[in-house]
Amino acid sequence: MSRPNQSRRHFLKSASAVAAATASTPFWFSTARSFADDAAAAGPNARLRLGCIGTGDRWKAVGPAAMGFADCLAVCDVDSNHAAEGKQIATDRNSKRGERRCRRV
């Protein structure tokens, strides 16, 4: 029996390409509604509520994105400057959708 000339590196490349193609297939060919579509279609009383712990630099990217799906009711951070800035961002985002206020804990 002769063994085909295939290295470990070649095998890993081809296996990862097949895995990536398989994993992305449901994403490209799916017609199901996403969670974001359901959140936008729901009424204001059906919105999720969000509390944020730690409002530093990473939160500035993740927090406002999460506020697209939920109302932020409270922010908390050990650094008072981060907490005040997080509260201001959350209050501004919440005021666009209604009169919900954000509390700094």
Coordinates of N, CA and C in Angstrom, one line a residue:
M1 N 0.8 -1.2 0.0 CA 0.0 0.0 0.0 C 0.9 1.2 0.0
S2 N 0.6 2.1 -0.9 CA 1.4 3.3 -0.9 C 0.5 4.4 -0.2
R3 N 1.2 5.2 0.5 CA 0.6 6.3 1.2 C 0.6 7.6 0.4
P4 N -0.5 8.3 0.3 CA -0.5 9.6 -0.5 C 0.4 10.6 0.1
N5 N 0.9 11.4 -0.7 CA 1.9 12.5 -0.2 C 1.1 13.6 0.4
Q6 N 0.7 13.5 1.7 CA -0.1 14.6 2.3 C 0.6 14.9 3.7
S7 N 0.8 16.2 3.9 CA 1.4 16.5 5.1 C 0.4 16.9 6.1
R8 N 0.7 17.0 7.4 CA -0.2 17.4 8.4 C -0.7 18.8 8.2
R9 N 0.1 19.7 7.7 CA -0.3 21.1 7.4 C -1.3 21.1 6.3
H10 N -1.2 20.3 5.3 CA -2.1 20.3 4.2 C -3.5 19.7 4.7
F11 N -3.4 18.7 5.5 CA -4.6 18.1 6.1 C -5.4 19.1 7.0
L12 N -4.7 19.9 7.8 CA -5.3 20.9 8.7 C -5.9 22.0 7.9
K13 N -5.3 22.4 6.8 CA -5.8 23.5 5.9 C -7.1 23.0 5.3
S14 N -7.1 21.8 4.7 CA -8.3 21.4 4.0 C -9.4 21.1 5.0
A15 N -9.1 20.5 6.2 CA -10.1 20.2 7.2 C -10.8 21.5 7.7
S16 N -9.9 22.5 8.0 CA -10.5 23.8 8.5 C -11.3 24.5 7.4
A17 N -11.0 24.4 6.2 CA -11.8 25.0 5.1 C -13.1 24.3 5.0
V18 N -13.2 23.0 5.1 CA -14.4 22.2 5.0 C -15.3 22.6 6.3
A19 N -14.7 22.7 7.4 CA -15.4 23.0 8.7 C -16.0 24.4 8.6
A20 N -15.2 25.4 8.0 CA -15.8 26.7 7.9 C -16.9 26.8 6.9
A21 N -16.8 26.1 5.8 CA -17.9 26.1 4.8 C -19.1 25.4 5.4
T22 N -18.9 24.4 6.1 CA -20.1 23.7 6.7 C -20.8 24.5 7.8
A23 N -20.0 25.2 8.6 CA -20.5 26.0 9.7 C -21.2 27.3 9.1
S24 N -20.8 27.8 8.0 CA -21.4 29.0 7.5 C -22.6 28.7 6.6
T25 N -22.8 27.5 6.2 CA -24.0 27.2 5.3 C -25.3 27.6 5.9
P26 N -25.6 27.3 7.2 CA -26.9 27.7 7.7 C -27.1 29.2 7.8
F27 N -26.0 29.9 8.0 CA -26.1 31.4 8.0 C -26.5 31.9 6.7
W28 N -25.9 31.5 5.6 CA -26.2 32.1 4.3 C -27.5 31.6 3.7
F29 N -28.0 30.4 4.0 CA -29.2 29.9 3.4 C -30.4 29.8 4.3
S30 N -30.3 30.6 5.4 CA -31.4 30.5 6.4 C -32.4 31.6 6.1
T31 N -33.7 31.3 6.3 CA -34.7 32.4 6.1 C -35.4 32.7 7.5
A32 N -34.9 32.1 8.5 CA -35.5 32.3 9.8 C -35.2 33.7 10.3
R33 N -36.2 34.2 11.1 CA -36.0 35.6 11.7 C -35.0 35.5 12.8
S34 N -34.3 36.6 13.0 CA -33.3 36.6 14.0 C -33.9 37.2 15.3
F35 N -33.1 37.1 16.4 CA -33.5 37.7 17.6 C -33.7 39.2 17.5
A36 N -32.8 39.9 16.7 CA -32.9 41.3 16.5 C -34.2 41.7 15.8
D37 N -34.6 40.9 14.9 CA -35.9 41.2 14.2 C -37.1 41.1 15.2
D38 N -37.0 40.1 16.1 CA -38.1 39.9 17.0 C -38.1 41.1 18.1
A39 N -36.9 41.5 18.5 CA -36.8 42.6 19.4 C -37.3 43.9 18.8
A40 N -37.1 44.2 17.6 CA -37.6 45.4 16.9 C -39.1 45.4 16.7
A41 N -39.6 44.2 16.5 CA -41.1 44.1 16.3 C -41.9 44.1 17.5
A42 N -41.3 43.8 18.7 CA -42.0 43.7 19.9 C -42.4 45.1 20.4
G43 N -43.4 45.2 21.2 CA -43.8 46.5 21.8 C -42.8 47.0 22.9
P44 N -43.0 48.2 23.4 CA -42.1 48.8 24.4 C -42.1 48.0 25.7
N45 N -43.3 47.4 26.0 CA -43.4 46.7 27.3 C -42.7 45.3 27.2
A46 N -42.4 44.9 26.0 CA -41.9 43.5 25.8 C -40.3 43.6 25.7
R47 N -39.7 44.8 25.8 CA -38.3 44.9 25.7 C -37.6 44.3 26.9
L48 N -36.4 43.8 26.6 CA -35.6 43.2 27.7 C -35.0 44.3 28.5
R49 N -34.6 44.0 29.7 CA -34.0 45.0 30.6 C -32.6 44.5 30.9
L50 N -31.7 45.5 31.0 CA -30.2 45.2 31.0 C -29.6 46.0 32.2
G51 N -28.7 45.3 32.9 CA -27.9 45.9 33.9 C -26.5 45.7 33.6
C52 N -25.6 46.7 33.6 CA -24.2 46.6 33.2 C -23.3 46.7 34.4
I53 N -22.4 45.7 34.5 CA -21.4 45.7 35.6 C -20.1 45.9 34.9
G54 N -19.4 47.0 35.2 CA -18.1 47.2 34.6 C -18.3 48.0 33.3
T55 N -18.1 49.3 33.3 CA -18.4 50.1 32.1 C -17.1 50.8 31.6
G56 N -16.0 50.0 31.5 CA -14.8 50.5 31.0 C -14.7 50.6 29.5
D57 N -13.5 50.5 29.0 CA -13.3 50.6 27.5 C -14.0 49.5 26.7
R58 N -13.9 48.3 27.2 CA -14.6 47.2 26.4 C -16.1 47.4 26.4
W59 N -16.7 47.9 27.5 CA -18.1 48.1 27.6 C -18.6 49.1 26.5
K60 N -17.7 50.1 26.2 CA -18.1 51.1 25.3 C -18.4 50.6 23.9
A61 N -17.9 49.4 23.6 CA -18.2 48.8 22.3 C -19.4 47.8 22.5
V62 N -19.4 47.0 23.6 CA -20.4 46.0 23.7 C -21.7 46.5 24.3
G63 N -21.6 47.4 25.3 CA -22.7 48.0 26.0 C -23.7 48.6 25.0
P64 N -23.3 49.6 24.3 CA -24.3 50.3 23.4 C -24.8 49.3 22.3
A65 N -24.1 48.3 21.9 CA -24.6 47.4 21.0 C -25.7 46.5 21.6
A66 N -25.5 46.2 22.9 CA -26.5 45.4 23.6 C -27.8 46.3 23.9
M67 N -27.6 47.6 24.0 CA -28.7 48.5 24.2 C -29.6 48.6 23.0
G68 N -29.2 48.1 21.9 CA -30.1 48.0 20.7 C -31.2 47.0 20.9
F69 N -31.0 46.0 21.8 CA -32.0 45.0 22.1 C -32.7 45.1 23.4
A70 N -32.1 46.0 24.3 CA -32.7 46.0 25.7 C -32.5 47.5 26.2
D71 N -33.3 47.7 27.3 CA -33.2 49.0 28.0 C -32.2 48.8 29.1
C72 N -31.3 49.7 29.2 CA -30.3 49.7 30.3 C -30.9 50.4 31.5
L73 N -31.1 49.7 32.6 CA -31.7 50.2 33.8 C -30.7 50.7 34.8
A74 N -29.5 50.0 34.9 CA -28.5 50.3 35.9 C -27.1 50.0 35.4
V75 N -26.2 50.9 35.8 CA -24.8 50.6 35.5 C -24.0 50.6 36.8
C76 N -22.9 49.9 36.8 CA -22.1 49.8 38.0 C -20.6 49.6 37.6
D77 N -19.8 50.4 38.3 CA -18.3 50.2 38.1 C -17.6 50.7 39.3
V78 N -16.4 50.2 39.6 CA -15.7 50.6 40.8 C -15.0 52.0 40.5
D79 N -14.8 52.3 39.3 CA -14.3 53.6 38.9 C -15.5 54.6 38.7
S80 N -15.5 55.6 39.5 CA -16.7 56.5 39.5 C -16.8 57.2 38.1
N81 N -15.6 57.5 37.5 CA -15.6 58.2 36.2 C -16.3 57.3 35.1
H82 N -15.9 56.0 35.2 CA -16.5 55.0 34.2 C -18.0 54.9 34.4
A83 N -18.3 54.8 35.7 CA -19.8 54.6 36.0 C -20.6 55.8 35.6
A84 N -20.1 57.1 35.8 CA -20.8 58.3 35.3 C -20.9 58.3 33.8
E85 N -19.8 58.0 33.1 CA -19.8 58.0 31.7 C -20.8 56.9 31.1
G86 N -20.7 55.7 31.8 CA -21.6 54.7 31.3 C -23.1 55.0 31.6
K87 N -23.4 55.7 32.7 CA -24.7 56.2 32.9 C -25.2 57.2 31.9
Q88 N -24.3 58.1 31.5 CA -24.6 59.1 30.5 C -24.9 58.4 29.2
I89 N -24.1 57.5 28.8 CA -24.3 56.8 27.5 C -25.6 56.0 27.5
A90 N -25.9 55.3 28.6 CA -27.2 54.5 28.7 C -28.4 55.5 28.8
T91 N -28.3 56.6 29.5 CA -29.4 57.5 29.5 C -29.7 58.1 28.1
D92 N -28.6 58.4 27.4 CA -28.8 59.0 26.0 C -29.5 57.9 25.1
R93 N -29.0 56.7 25.2 CA -29.6 55.6 24.4 C -31.1 55.3 24.8
N94 N -31.3 55.3 26.1 CA -32.7 55.1 26.5 C -33.7 56.2 26.1
S95 N -33.2 57.4 26.2 CA -34.1 58.6 25.9 C -34.5 58.6 24.4
K96 N -33.8 57.9 23.5 CA -34.2 57.8 22.1 C -35.5 57.0 22.0
R97 N -35.7 56.0 23.0 CA -36.8 55.1 22.9 C -38.0 55.4 23.8
G98 N -37.8 56.4 24.7 CA -38.8 56.7 25.7 C -38.2 57.4 26.8
E99 N -38.9 57.3 28.0 CA -38.4 58.1 29.1 C -37.8 57.2 30.2
R100 N -37.4 56.0 29.9 CA -36.7 55.2 30.9 C -35.4 55.8 31.3
R101 N -35.2 55.8 32.6 CA -33.9 56.4 33.1 C -33.0 55.2 33.5
C102 N -31.7 55.6 33.6 CA -30.7 54.6 34.0 C -30.2 55.1 35.4
R103 N -30.0 54.1 36.2 CA -29.5 54.4 37.6 C -28.1 54.0 37.7
R104 N -27.3 54.8 38.4 CA -25.9 54.4 38.7 C -25.8 53.8 40.1
V105 N -25.3 52.6 40.2 CA -25.3 51.9 41.5 C -23.9 51.9 42.0

